[in-house]
Amino acid sequence: MNFRRIFLVKCLLVLFPGVKCSVTKRIYMAVNESALLSVTGAGGIYDATWQRDQKRLLQIKDNIVKYYVTRDQCRCTVFLNGTLQIERVVKEDSGKYTVTVYHPDGKLKVEEDTMFIVQEPVPVPVISAECINKTVSVKCQVQQKSKDETFIIELTYDKGKKTQKNATKLELQTRYSGTFRCTVRNEVSKKTAEKVIKCSGLPDLYLILSITGGTIFFVIFIILLIYCIRKKKAERLEDNDEERMAQVCQMDSEMAVRELPRPPCNPTMKQLRVQQRPLPQPQVQQQALPPRPRPRTQQQTPNHPRERP
């Protein structure tokens, strides 16, 4: 923290308590209206003096008002809080107004500057057009009451807008017909005029936009139609495949049921007893076979030892 800076600020506040620097404000007002020029943050007023272009107008001191010009010349009054009121302002009332406020001990309390500007309401603009070589020249013009009177002119059309400051006339050249809107304004008023301009041989922007939009819509419609048709075909093929698979599965299941009967899931006690009983064996009648003949025994001749020669 910078203690030196804080100490310097405190010293200035002690030496010059309640003093405010000069402040410049800007106020715009229309002719024949009433204006109020106030003192910012002045609080209680003991001594205040109003000047216009360094010429004194009036002073209020200890609730007593003193005029330095006639009331007809000033057409102004002052309130106890130092606010200056000017009635039925004219362009000659424009200028730099300065107010100085003092403490009862004569020290300066507040000093403010206000730039007060009185303007005439803008007149209605006039739009004119001329077709030249497949182009249209549009002109927006305002009648000027005094030489130093300027305006902000804005010309809006279908392709965009064009603005010009401190002017009384604005010109534009374009290749498209359509609706043109001219707006003229200053700080206190605003007027607008509109006109539809069409020249032969020039493309109409609305027609171009409508044709383009219709073409785009038609293309989108065709794309969606093709997509829907393909989707329906795919759904039908899927349905046919599902039906075929269902039929095949049904046939397989029927064949399996026919070949291998399924045992009951929960056999009863009676069925269990029947299954446990031994199956009866069939009795085979044995027929008496005739006795087989016994084989005859052959007498074996004794083997005599061979004599040696």
PDB file of N, CA, C and O in Angstrom, residues 82-153:
ATOM      1  N   GLY A  82     -29.992  26.283  -6.568  1.00  0.00           N
ATOM      2  CA  GLY A  82     -29.054  26.713  -7.599  1.00  0.00           C
ATOM      3  C   GLY A  82     -29.408  26.302  -9.010  1.00  0.00           C
ATOM      4  O   GLY A  82     -28.686  26.648  -9.957  1.00  0.00           O
ATOM      5  N   THR A  83     -30.506  25.583  -9.246  1.00  0.00           N
ATOM      6  CA  THR A  83     -30.895  25.136 -10.582  1.00  0.00           C
ATOM      7  C   THR A  83     -31.407  26.315 -11.401  1.00  0.00           C
ATOM      8  O   THR A  83     -32.252  27.092 -10.932  1.00  0.00           O
ATOM      9  N   LEU A  84     -30.922  26.425 -12.625  1.00  0.00           N
ATOM     10  CA  LEU A  84     -31.331  27.488 -13.535  1.00  0.00           C
ATOM     11  C   LEU A  84     -32.366  26.941 -14.506  1.00  0.00           C
ATOM     12  O   LEU A  84     -32.153  25.921 -15.148  1.00  0.00           O
ATOM     13  N   GLN A  85     -33.501  27.664 -14.640  1.00  0.00           N
ATOM     14  CA  GLN A  85     -34.568  27.286 -15.543  1.00  0.00           C
ATOM     15  C   GLN A  85     -34.697  28.321 -16.659  1.00  0.00           C
ATOM     16  O   GLN A  85     -34.796  29.519 -16.390  1.00  0.00           O
ATOM     17  N   ILE A  86     -34.699  27.815 -17.909  1.00  0.00           N
ATOM     18  CA  ILE A  86     -34.851  28.686 -19.075  1.00  0.00           C
ATOM     19  C   ILE A  86     -36.138  28.267 -19.783  1.00  0.00           C
ATOM     20  O   ILE A  86     -36.295  27.103 -20.162  1.00  0.00           O
ATOM     21  N   GLU A  87     -37.045  29.211 -19.981  1.00  0.00           N
ATOM     22  CA  GLU A  87     -38.342  28.927 -20.597  1.00  0.00           C
ATOM     23  C   GLU A  87     -38.336  29.342 -22.065  1.00  0.00           C
ATOM     24  O   GLU A  87     -37.701  30.324 -22.445  1.00  0.00           O
ATOM     25  N   ARG A  88     -39.086  28.534 -22.868  1.00  0.00           N
ATOM     26  CA  ARG A  88     -39.253  28.799 -24.297  1.00  0.00           C
ATOM     27  C   ARG A  88     -37.906  29.093 -24.948  1.00  0.00           C
ATOM     28  O   ARG A  88     -37.666  30.184 -25.463  1.00  0.00           O
ATOM     29  N   VAL A  89     -37.033  28.093 -24.922  1.00  0.00           N
ATOM     30  CA  VAL A  89     -35.676  28.291 -25.411  1.00  0.00           C
ATOM     31  C   VAL A  89     -35.680  28.527 -26.920  1.00  0.00           C
ATOM     32  O   VAL A  89     -36.547  28.042 -27.654  1.00  0.00           O
ATOM     33  N   VAL A  90     -34.735  29.318 -27.370  1.00  0.00           N
ATOM     34  CA  VAL A  90     -34.502  29.579 -28.788  1.00  0.00           C
ATOM     35  C   VAL A  90     -33.059  29.201 -29.101  1.00  0.00           C
ATOM     36  O   VAL A  90     -32.257  28.926 -28.201  1.00  0.00           O
ATOM     37  N   LYS A  91     -32.738  29.194 -30.404  1.00  0.00           N
ATOM     38  CA  LYS A  91     -31.402  28.788 -30.798  1.00  0.00           C
ATOM     39  C   LYS A  91     -30.333  29.742 -30.271  1.00  0.00           C
ATOM     40  O   LYS A  91     -29.181  29.350 -30.076  1.00  0.00           O
ATOM     41  N   GLU A  92     -30.719  31.016 -30.028  1.00  0.00           N
ATOM     42  CA  GLU A  92     -29.754  31.982 -29.488  1.00  0.00           C
ATOM     43  C   GLU A  92     -29.389  31.698 -28.047  1.00  0.00           C
ATOM     44  O   GLU A  92     -28.403  32.262 -27.534  1.00  0.00           O
ATOM     45  N   ASP A  93     -30.147  30.831 -27.381  1.00  0.00           N
ATOM     46  CA  ASP A  93     -29.811  30.486 -25.999  1.00  0.00           C
ATOM     47  C   ASP A  93     -28.675  29.473 -25.920  1.00  0.00           C
ATOM     48  O   ASP A  93     -28.196  29.178 -24.816  1.00  0.00           O
ATOM     49  N   SER A  94     -28.268  28.933 -27.046  1.00  0.00           N
ATOM     50  CA  SER A  94     -27.168  27.967 -27.032  1.00  0.00           C
ATOM     51  C   SER A  94     -25.879  28.650 -26.611  1.00  0.00           C
ATOM     52  O   SER A  94     -25.634  29.815 -26.917  1.00  0.00           O
ATOM     53  N   GLY A  95     -25.044  27.907 -25.891  1.00  0.00           N
ATOM     54  CA  GLY A  95     -23.768  28.446 -25.455  1.00  0.00           C
ATOM     55  C   GLY A  95     -23.216  27.670 -24.277  1.00  0.00           C
ATOM     56  O   GLY A  95     -23.733  26.619 -23.885  1.00  0.00           O
ATOM     57  N   LYS A  96     -22.161  28.209 -23.701  1.00  0.00           N
ATOM     58  CA  LYS A  96     -21.498  27.597 -22.564  1.00  0.00           C
ATOM     59  C   LYS A  96     -21.957  28.296 -21.286  1.00  0.00           C
ATOM     60  O   LYS A  96     -21.715  29.490 -21.097  1.00  0.00           O
ATOM     61  N   TYR A  97     -22.621  27.542 -20.411  1.00  0.00           N
ATOM     62  CA  TYR A  97     -23.133  28.072 -19.151  1.00  0.00           C
ATOM     63  C   TYR A  97     -22.197  27.609 -18.034  1.00  0.00           C
ATOM     64  O   TYR A  97     -21.871  26.429 -17.930  1.00  0.00           O
ATOM     65  N   THR A  98     -21.814  28.556 -17.188  1.00  0.00           N
ATOM     66  CA  THR A  98     -20.899  28.289 -16.073  1.00  0.00           C
ATOM     67  C   THR A  98     -21.557  28.725 -14.780  1.00  0.00           C
ATOM     68  O   THR A  98     -22.088  29.837 -14.687  1.00  0.00           O
ATOM     69  N   VAL A  99     -21.502  27.875 -13.764  1.00  0.00           N
ATOM     70  CA  VAL A  99     -22.027  28.188 -12.447  1.00  0.00           C
ATOM     71  C   VAL A  99     -20.885  28.048 -11.440  1.00  0.00           C
ATOM     72  O   VAL A  99     -20.122  27.089 -11.472  1.00  0.00           O
ATOM     73  N   THR A 100     -20.780  29.015 -10.553  1.00  0.00           N
ATOM     74  CA  THR A 100     -19.785  28.994  -9.464  1.00  0.00           C
ATOM     75  C   THR A 100     -20.507  29.129  -8.145  1.00  0.00           C
ATOM     76  O   THR A 100     -21.375  30.003  -7.975  1.00  0.00           O
ATOM     77  N   VAL A 101     -20.184  28.240  -7.228  1.00  0.00           N
ATOM     78  CA  VAL A 101     -20.835  28.207  -5.913  1.00  0.00           C
ATOM     79  C   VAL A 101     -19.767  28.458  -4.860  1.00  0.00           C
ATOM     80  O   VAL A 101     -18.682  27.841  -4.895  1.00  0.00           O
ATOM     81  N   TYR A 102     -20.079  29.340  -3.885  1.00  0.00           N
ATOM     82  CA  TYR A 102     -19.133  29.713  -2.833  1.00  0.00           C
ATOM     83  C   TYR A 102     -19.733  29.407  -1.468  1.00  0.00           C
ATOM     84  O   TYR A 102     -20.952  29.428  -1.269  1.00  0.00           O
ATOM     85  N   HIS A 103     -18.824  29.153  -0.534  1.00  0.00           N
ATOM     86  CA  HIS A 103     -19.202  28.992   0.863  1.00  0.00           C
ATOM     87  C   HIS A 103     -19.479  30.373   1.480  1.00  0.00           C
ATOM     88  O   HIS A 103     -19.082  31.402   0.934  1.00  0.00           O
ATOM     89  N   PRO A 104     -20.147  30.393   2.636  1.00  0.00           N
ATOM     90  CA  PRO A 104     -20.368  31.688   3.288  1.00  0.00           C
ATOM     91  C   PRO A 104     -19.071  32.424   3.630  1.00  0.00           C
ATOM     92  O   PRO A 104     -19.073  33.667   3.697  1.00  0.00           O
ATOM     93  N   ASP A 105     -17.968  31.687   3.815  1.00  0.00           N
ATOM     94  CA  ASP A 105     -16.706  32.349   4.122  1.00  0.00           C
ATOM     95  C   ASP A 105     -15.971  32.817   2.872  1.00  0.00           C
ATOM     96  O   ASP A 105     -14.834  33.306   2.960  1.00  0.00           O
ATOM     97  N   GLY A 106     -16.601  32.639   1.693  1.00  0.00           N
ATOM     98  CA  GLY A 106     -16.006  33.126   0.449  1.00  0.00           C
ATOM     99  C   GLY A 106     -15.152  32.111  -0.280  1.00  0.00           C
ATOM    100  O   GLY A 106     -14.618  32.429  -1.358  1.00  0.00           O
ATOM    101  N   LYS A 107     -15.004  30.890   0.239  1.00  0.00           N
ATOM    102  CA  LYS A 107     -14.208  29.878  -0.448  1.00  0.00           C
ATOM    103  C   LYS A 107     -15.039  29.211  -1.545  1.00  0.00           C
ATOM    104  O   LYS A 107     -16.247  29.025  -1.400  1.00  0.00           O
ATOM    105  N   LEU A 108     -14.350  28.829  -2.621  1.00  0.00           N
ATOM    106  CA  LEU A 108     -15.014  28.192  -3.751  1.00  0.00           C
ATOM    107  C   LEU A 108     -15.458  26.776  -3.369  1.00  0.00           C
ATOM    108  O   LEU A 108     -14.681  25.996  -2.820  1.00  0.00           O
ATOM    109  N   LYS A 109     -16.702  26.475  -3.695  1.00  0.00           N
ATOM    110  CA  LYS A 109     -17.253  25.158  -3.375  1.00  0.00           C
ATOM    111  C   LYS A 109     -17.395  24.297  -4.624  1.00  0.00           C
ATOM    112  O   LYS A 109     -16.928  23.156  -4.652  1.00  0.00           O
ATOM    113  N   VAL A 110     -18.038  24.796  -5.672  1.00  0.00           N
ATOM    114  CA  VAL A 110     -18.273  24.038  -6.907  1.00  0.00           C
ATOM    115  C   VAL A 110     -18.161  24.979  -8.089  1.00  0.00           C
ATOM    116  O   VAL A 110     -18.586  26.145  -8.013  1.00  0.00           O
ATOM    117  N   GLU A 111     -17.596  24.430  -9.176  1.00  0.00           N
ATOM    118  CA  GLU A 111     -17.588  25.158 -10.448  1.00  0.00           C
ATOM    119  C   GLU A 111     -17.846  24.158 -11.567  1.00  0.00           C
ATOM    120  O   GLU A 111     -17.119  23.164 -11.717  1.00  0.00           O
ATOM    121  N   GLU A 112     -18.894  24.418 -12.376  1.00  0.00           N
ATOM    122  CA  GLU A 112     -19.300  23.500 -13.434  1.00  0.00           C
ATOM    123  C   GLU A 112     -19.560  24.262 -14.727  1.00  0.00           C
ATOM    124  O   GLU A 112     -20.046  25.389 -14.708  1.00  0.00           O
ATOM    125  N   ASP A 113     -19.250  23.585 -15.838  1.00  0.00           N
ATOM    126  CA  ASP A 113     -19.523  24.115 -17.171  1.00  0.00           C
ATOM    127  C   ASP A 113     -20.518  23.197 -17.867  1.00  0.00           C
ATOM    128  O   ASP A 113     -20.383  21.964 -17.814  1.00  0.00           O
ATOM    129  N   THR A 114     -21.480  23.776 -18.558  1.00  0.00           N
ATOM    130  CA  THR A 114     -22.508  23.029 -19.278  1.00  0.00           C
ATOM    131  C   THR A 114     -22.635  23.591 -20.686  1.00  0.00           C
ATOM    132  O   THR A 114     -22.856  24.795 -20.853  1.00  0.00           O
ATOM    133  N   MET A 115     -22.471  22.706 -21.665  1.00  0.00           N
ATOM    134  CA  MET A 115     -22.695  23.090 -23.055  1.00  0.00           C
ATOM    135  C   MET A 115     -24.167  22.880 -23.377  1.00  0.00           C
ATOM    136  O   MET A 115     -24.654  21.754 -23.416  1.00  0.00           O
ATOM    137  N   PHE A 116     -24.871  23.987 -23.570  1.00  0.00           N
ATOM    138  CA  PHE A 116     -26.309  23.951 -23.826  1.00  0.00           C
ATOM    139  C   PHE A 116     -26.533  24.233 -25.314  1.00  0.00           C
ATOM    140  O   PHE A 116     -26.124  25.275 -25.824  1.00  0.00           O
ATOM    141  N   ILE A 117     -27.190  23.271 -26.006  1.00  0.00           N
ATOM    142  CA  ILE A 117     -27.378  23.353 -27.449  1.00  0.00           C
ATOM    143  C   ILE A 117     -28.865  23.222 -27.747  1.00  0.00           C
ATOM    144  O   ILE A 117     -29.511  22.239 -27.343  1.00  0.00           O
ATOM    145  N   VAL A 118     -29.402  24.217 -28.443  1.00  0.00           N
ATOM    146  CA  VAL A 118     -30.814  24.241 -28.835  1.00  0.00           C
ATOM    147  C   VAL A 118     -30.888  23.911 -30.324  1.00  0.00           C
ATOM    148  O   VAL A 118     -30.190  24.517 -31.141  1.00  0.00           O
ATOM    149  N   GLN A 119     -31.745  22.946 -30.677  1.00  0.00           N
ATOM    150  CA  GLN A 119     -31.885  22.524 -32.068  1.00  0.00           C
ATOM    151  C   GLN A 119     -33.339  22.580 -32.512  1.00  0.00           C
ATOM    152  O   GLN A 119     -34.263  22.400 -31.707  1.00  0.00           O
ATOM    153  N   GLU A 120     -33.497  22.787 -33.814  1.00  0.00           N
ATOM    154  CA  GLU A 120     -34.823  22.743 -34.422  1.00  0.00           C
ATOM    155  C   GLU A 120     -35.212  21.286 -34.663  1.00  0.00           C
ATOM    156  O   GLU A 120     -34.351  20.452 -34.983  1.00  0.00           O
ATOM    157  N   PRO A 121     -36.492  20.928 -34.548  1.00  0.00           N
ATOM    158  CA  PRO A 121     -36.911  19.572 -34.933  1.00  0.00           C
ATOM    159  C   PRO A 121     -36.643  19.341 -36.409  1.00  0.00           C
ATOM    160  O   PRO A 121     -36.803  20.240 -37.239  1.00  0.00           O
ATOM    161  N   VAL A 122     -36.219  18.138 -36.753  1.00  0.00           N
ATOM    162  CA  VAL A 122     -35.866  17.840 -38.136  1.00  0.00           C
ATOM    163  C   VAL A 122     -37.127  17.831 -38.992  1.00  0.00           C
ATOM    164  O   VAL A 122     -38.202  17.419 -38.549  1.00  0.00           O
ATOM    165  N   PRO A 123     -37.033  18.285 -40.233  1.00  0.00           N
ATOM    166  CA  PRO A 123     -38.183  18.213 -41.146  1.00  0.00           C
ATOM    167  C   PRO A 123     -38.319  16.810 -41.738  1.00  0.00           C
ATOM    168  O   PRO A 123     -37.423  15.969 -41.612  1.00  0.00           O
ATOM    169  N   VAL A 124     -39.430  16.580 -42.413  1.00  0.00           N
ATOM    170  CA  VAL A 124     -39.660  15.281 -43.053  1.00  0.00           C
ATOM    171  C   VAL A 124     -38.778  15.186 -44.293  1.00  0.00           C
ATOM    172  O   VAL A 124     -38.776  16.087 -45.139  1.00  0.00           O
ATOM    173  N   PRO A 125     -37.992  14.115 -44.455  1.00  0.00           N
ATOM    174  CA  PRO A 125     -37.125  14.000 -45.629  1.00  0.00           C
ATOM    175  C   PRO A 125     -37.926  13.700 -46.896  1.00  0.00           C
ATOM    176  O   PRO A 125     -39.062  13.220 -46.845  1.00  0.00           O
ATOM    177  N   VAL A 126     -37.288  13.968 -48.019  1.00  0.00           N
ATOM    178  CA  VAL A 126     -37.895  13.744 -49.330  1.00  0.00           C
ATOM    179  C   VAL A 126     -37.037  12.736 -50.085  1.00  0.00           C
ATOM    180  O   VAL A 126     -35.817  12.911 -50.188  1.00  0.00           O
ATOM    181  N   ILE A 127     -37.676  11.689 -50.624  1.00  0.00           N
ATOM    182  CA  ILE A 127     -36.975  10.649 -51.379  1.00  0.00           C
ATOM    183  C   ILE A 127     -37.312  10.814 -52.858  1.00  0.00           C
ATOM    184  O   ILE A 127     -38.479  10.920 -53.240  1.00  0.00           O
ATOM    185  N   SER A 128     -36.295  10.807 -53.689  1.00  0.00           N
ATOM    186  CA  SER A 128     -36.465  10.862 -55.141  1.00  0.00           C
ATOM    187  C   SER A 128     -35.565   9.804 -55.766  1.00  0.00           C
ATOM    188  O   SER A 128     -34.551   9.413 -55.189  1.00  0.00           O
ATOM    189  N   ALA A 129     -35.944   9.350 -56.983  1.00  0.00           N
ATOM    190  CA  ALA A 129     -35.187   8.299 -57.655  1.00  0.00           C
ATOM    191  C   ALA A 129     -35.152   8.564 -59.148  1.00  0.00           C
ATOM    192  O   ALA A 129     -36.045   9.217 -59.711  1.00  0.00           O
ATOM    193  N   GLU A 130     -34.129   8.012 -59.799  1.00  0.00           N
ATOM    194  CA  GLU A 130     -33.948   8.165 -61.234  1.00  0.00           C
ATOM    195  C   GLU A 130     -33.302   6.896 -61.770  1.00  0.00           C
ATOM    196  O   GLU A 130     -32.305   6.408 -61.215  1.00  0.00           O
ATOM    197  N   CYS A 131     -33.854   6.357 -62.857  1.00  0.00           N
ATOM    198  CA  CYS A 131     -33.340   5.135 -63.468  1.00  0.00           C
ATOM    199  C   CYS A 131     -32.387   5.501 -64.599  1.00  0.00           C
ATOM    200  O   CYS A 131     -32.774   6.190 -65.557  1.00  0.00           O
ATOM    201  N   ILE A 132     -31.140   5.033 -64.491  1.00  0.00           N
ATOM    202  CA  ILE A 132     -30.100   5.352 -65.475  1.00  0.00           C
ATOM    203  C   ILE A 132     -29.310   4.082 -65.758  1.00  0.00           C
ATOM    204  O   ILE A 132     -28.650   3.539 -64.863  1.00  0.00           O
ATOM    205  N   ASN A 133     -29.360   3.625 -67.035  1.00  0.00           N
ATOM    206  CA  ASN A 133     -28.514   2.514 -67.502  1.00  0.00           C
ATOM    207  C   ASN A 133     -28.588   1.304 -66.564  1.00  0.00           C
ATOM    208  O   ASN A 133     -27.590   0.852 -65.999  1.00  0.00           O
ATOM    209  N   LYS A 134     -29.791   0.799 -66.387  1.00  0.00           N
ATOM    210  CA  LYS A 134     -30.029  -0.399 -65.567  1.00  0.00           C
ATOM    211  C   LYS A 134     -29.591  -0.223 -64.112  1.00  0.00           C
ATOM    212  O   LYS A 134     -29.279  -1.196 -63.430  1.00  0.00           O
ATOM    213  N   THR A 135     -29.530   0.998 -63.650  1.00  0.00           N
ATOM    214  CA  THR A 135     -29.253   1.288 -62.242  1.00  0.00           C
ATOM    215  C   THR A 135     -30.265   2.325 -61.760  1.00  0.00           C
ATOM    216  O   THR A 135     -30.807   3.094 -62.556  1.00  0.00           O
ATOM    217  N   VAL A 136     -30.497   2.325 -60.466  1.00  0.00           N
ATOM    218  CA  VAL A 136     -31.404   3.287 -59.870  1.00  0.00           C
ATOM    219  C   VAL A 136     -30.611   4.183 -58.935  1.00  0.00           C
ATOM    220  O   VAL A 136     -29.821   3.708 -58.109  1.00  0.00           O
ATOM    221  N   SER A 137     -30.786   5.483 -59.088  1.00  0.00           N
ATOM    222  CA  SER A 137     -30.116   6.476 -58.252  1.00  0.00           C
ATOM    223  C   SER A 137     -31.139   7.051 -57.286  1.00  0.00           C
ATOM    224  O   SER A 137     -32.111   7.704 -57.707  1.00  0.00           O
ATOM    225  N   VAL A 138     -30.939   6.794 -56.002  1.00  0.00           N
ATOM    226  CA  VAL A 138     -31.867   7.230 -54.952  1.00  0.00           C
ATOM    227  C   VAL A 138     -31.238   8.395 -54.206  1.00  0.00           C
ATOM    228  O   VAL A 138     -30.056   8.356 -53.862  1.00  0.00           O
ATOM    229  N   LYS A 139     -32.060   9.401 -53.946  1.00  0.00           N
ATOM    230  CA  LYS A 139     -31.574  10.591 -53.244  1.00  0.00           C
ATOM    231  C   LYS A 139     -32.526  10.908 -52.092  1.00  0.00           C
ATOM    232  O   LYS A 139     -33.751  10.964 -52.280  1.00  0.00           O
ATOM    233  N   CYS A 140     -31.948  11.081 -50.913  1.00  0.00           N
ATOM    234  CA  CYS A 140     -32.696  11.482 -49.715  1.00  0.00           C
ATOM    235  C   CYS A 140     -32.201  12.862 -49.295  1.00  0.00           C
ATOM    236  O   CYS A 140     -31.013  13.037 -49.019  1.00  0.00           O
ATOM    237  N   GLN A 141     -33.120  13.820 -49.241  1.00  0.00           N
ATOM    238  CA  GLN A 141     -32.730  15.209 -49.012  1.00  0.00           C
ATOM    239  C   GLN A 141     -33.616  15.839 -47.954  1.00  0.00           C
ATOM    240  O   GLN A 141     -34.803  15.500 -47.835  1.00  0.00           O
ATOM    241  N   VAL A 142     -33.028  16.759 -47.180  1.00  0.00           N
ATOM    242  CA  VAL A 142     -33.731  17.475 -46.116  1.00  0.00           C
ATOM    243  C   VAL A 142     -33.603  18.968 -46.384  1.00  0.00           C
ATOM    244  O   VAL A 142     -32.514  19.460 -46.716  1.00  0.00           O
ATOM    245  N   GLN A 143     -34.705  19.661 -46.235  1.00  0.00           N
ATOM    246  CA  GLN A 143     -34.675  21.103 -46.422  1.00  0.00           C
ATOM    247  C   GLN A 143     -33.993  21.770 -45.230  1.00  0.00           C
ATOM    248  O   GLN A 143     -34.365  21.556 -44.082  1.00  0.00           O
ATOM    249  N   GLN A 144     -32.992  22.563 -45.498  1.00  0.00           N
ATOM    250  CA  GLN A 144     -32.176  23.198 -44.468  1.00  0.00           C
ATOM    251  C   GLN A 144     -32.739  24.578 -44.131  1.00  0.00           C
ATOM    252  O   GLN A 144     -32.976  25.403 -45.021  1.00  0.00           O
ATOM    253  N   LYS A 145     -32.984  24.831 -42.829  1.00  0.00           N
ATOM    254  CA  LYS A 145     -33.511  26.120 -42.403  1.00  0.00           C
ATOM    255  C   LYS A 145     -32.419  27.147 -42.203  1.00  0.00           C
ATOM    256  O   LYS A 145     -32.612  28.332 -42.451  1.00  0.00           O
ATOM    257  N   SER A 146     -31.277  26.698 -41.736  1.00  0.00           N
ATOM    258  CA  SER A 146     -30.134  27.603 -41.535  1.00  0.00           C
ATOM    259  C   SER A 146     -28.885  26.946 -42.101  1.00  0.00           C
ATOM    260  O   SER A 146     -28.839  25.733 -42.298  1.00  0.00           O
ATOM    261  N   LYS A 147     -27.867  27.738 -42.349  1.00  0.00           N
ATOM    262  CA  LYS A 147     -26.662  27.226 -42.987  1.00  0.00           C
ATOM    263  C   LYS A 147     -25.876  26.274 -42.094  1.00  0.00           C
ATOM    264  O   LYS A 147     -25.240  25.343 -42.579  1.00  0.00           O
ATOM    265  N   ASP A 148     -25.904  26.516 -40.806  1.00  0.00           N
ATOM    266  CA  ASP A 148     -25.130  25.676 -39.894  1.00  0.00           C
ATOM    267  C   ASP A 148     -25.910  24.466 -39.395  1.00  0.00           C
ATOM    268  O   ASP A 148     -25.472  23.781 -38.467  1.00  0.00           O
ATOM    269  N   GLU A 149     -27.062  24.190 -39.993  1.00  0.00           N
ATOM    270  CA  GLU A 149     -27.911  23.099 -39.530  1.00  0.00           C
ATOM    271  C   GLU A 149     -27.580  21.837 -40.318  1.00  0.00           C
ATOM    272  O   GLU A 149     -27.668  21.816 -41.550  1.00  0.00           O
ATOM    273  N   THR A 150     -27.169  20.789 -39.626  1.00  0.00           N
ATOM    274  CA  THR A 150     -26.850  19.498 -40.238  1.00  0.00           C
ATOM    275  C   THR A 150     -27.574  18.384 -39.496  1.00  0.00           C
ATOM    276  O   THR A 150     -28.035  18.561 -38.360  1.00  0.00           O
ATOM    277  N   PHE A 151     -27.638  17.223 -40.135  1.00  0.00           N
ATOM    278  CA  PHE A 151     -28.392  16.104 -39.586  1.00  0.00           C
ATOM    279  C   PHE A 151     -27.613  14.803 -39.787  1.00  0.00           C
ATOM    280  O   PHE A 151     -26.594  14.768 -40.470  1.00  0.00           O
ATOM    281  N   ILE A 152     -28.152  13.747 -39.213  1.00  0.00           N
ATOM    282  CA  ILE A 152     -27.679  12.381 -39.455  1.00  0.00           C
ATOM    283  C   ILE A 152     -28.701  11.714 -40.358  1.00  0.00           C
ATOM    284  O   ILE A 152     -29.872  11.567 -39.990  1.00  0.00           O
ATOM    285  N   ILE A 153     -28.276  11.325 -41.559  1.00  0.00           N
ATOM    286  CA  ILE A 153     -29.172  10.737 -42.554  1.00  0.00           C
ATOM    287  C   ILE A 153     -28.819   9.267 -42.721  1.00  0.00           C
ATOM    288  O   ILE A 153     -27.648   8.914 -42.871  1.00  0.00           O
TER     289      ILE A 153
END
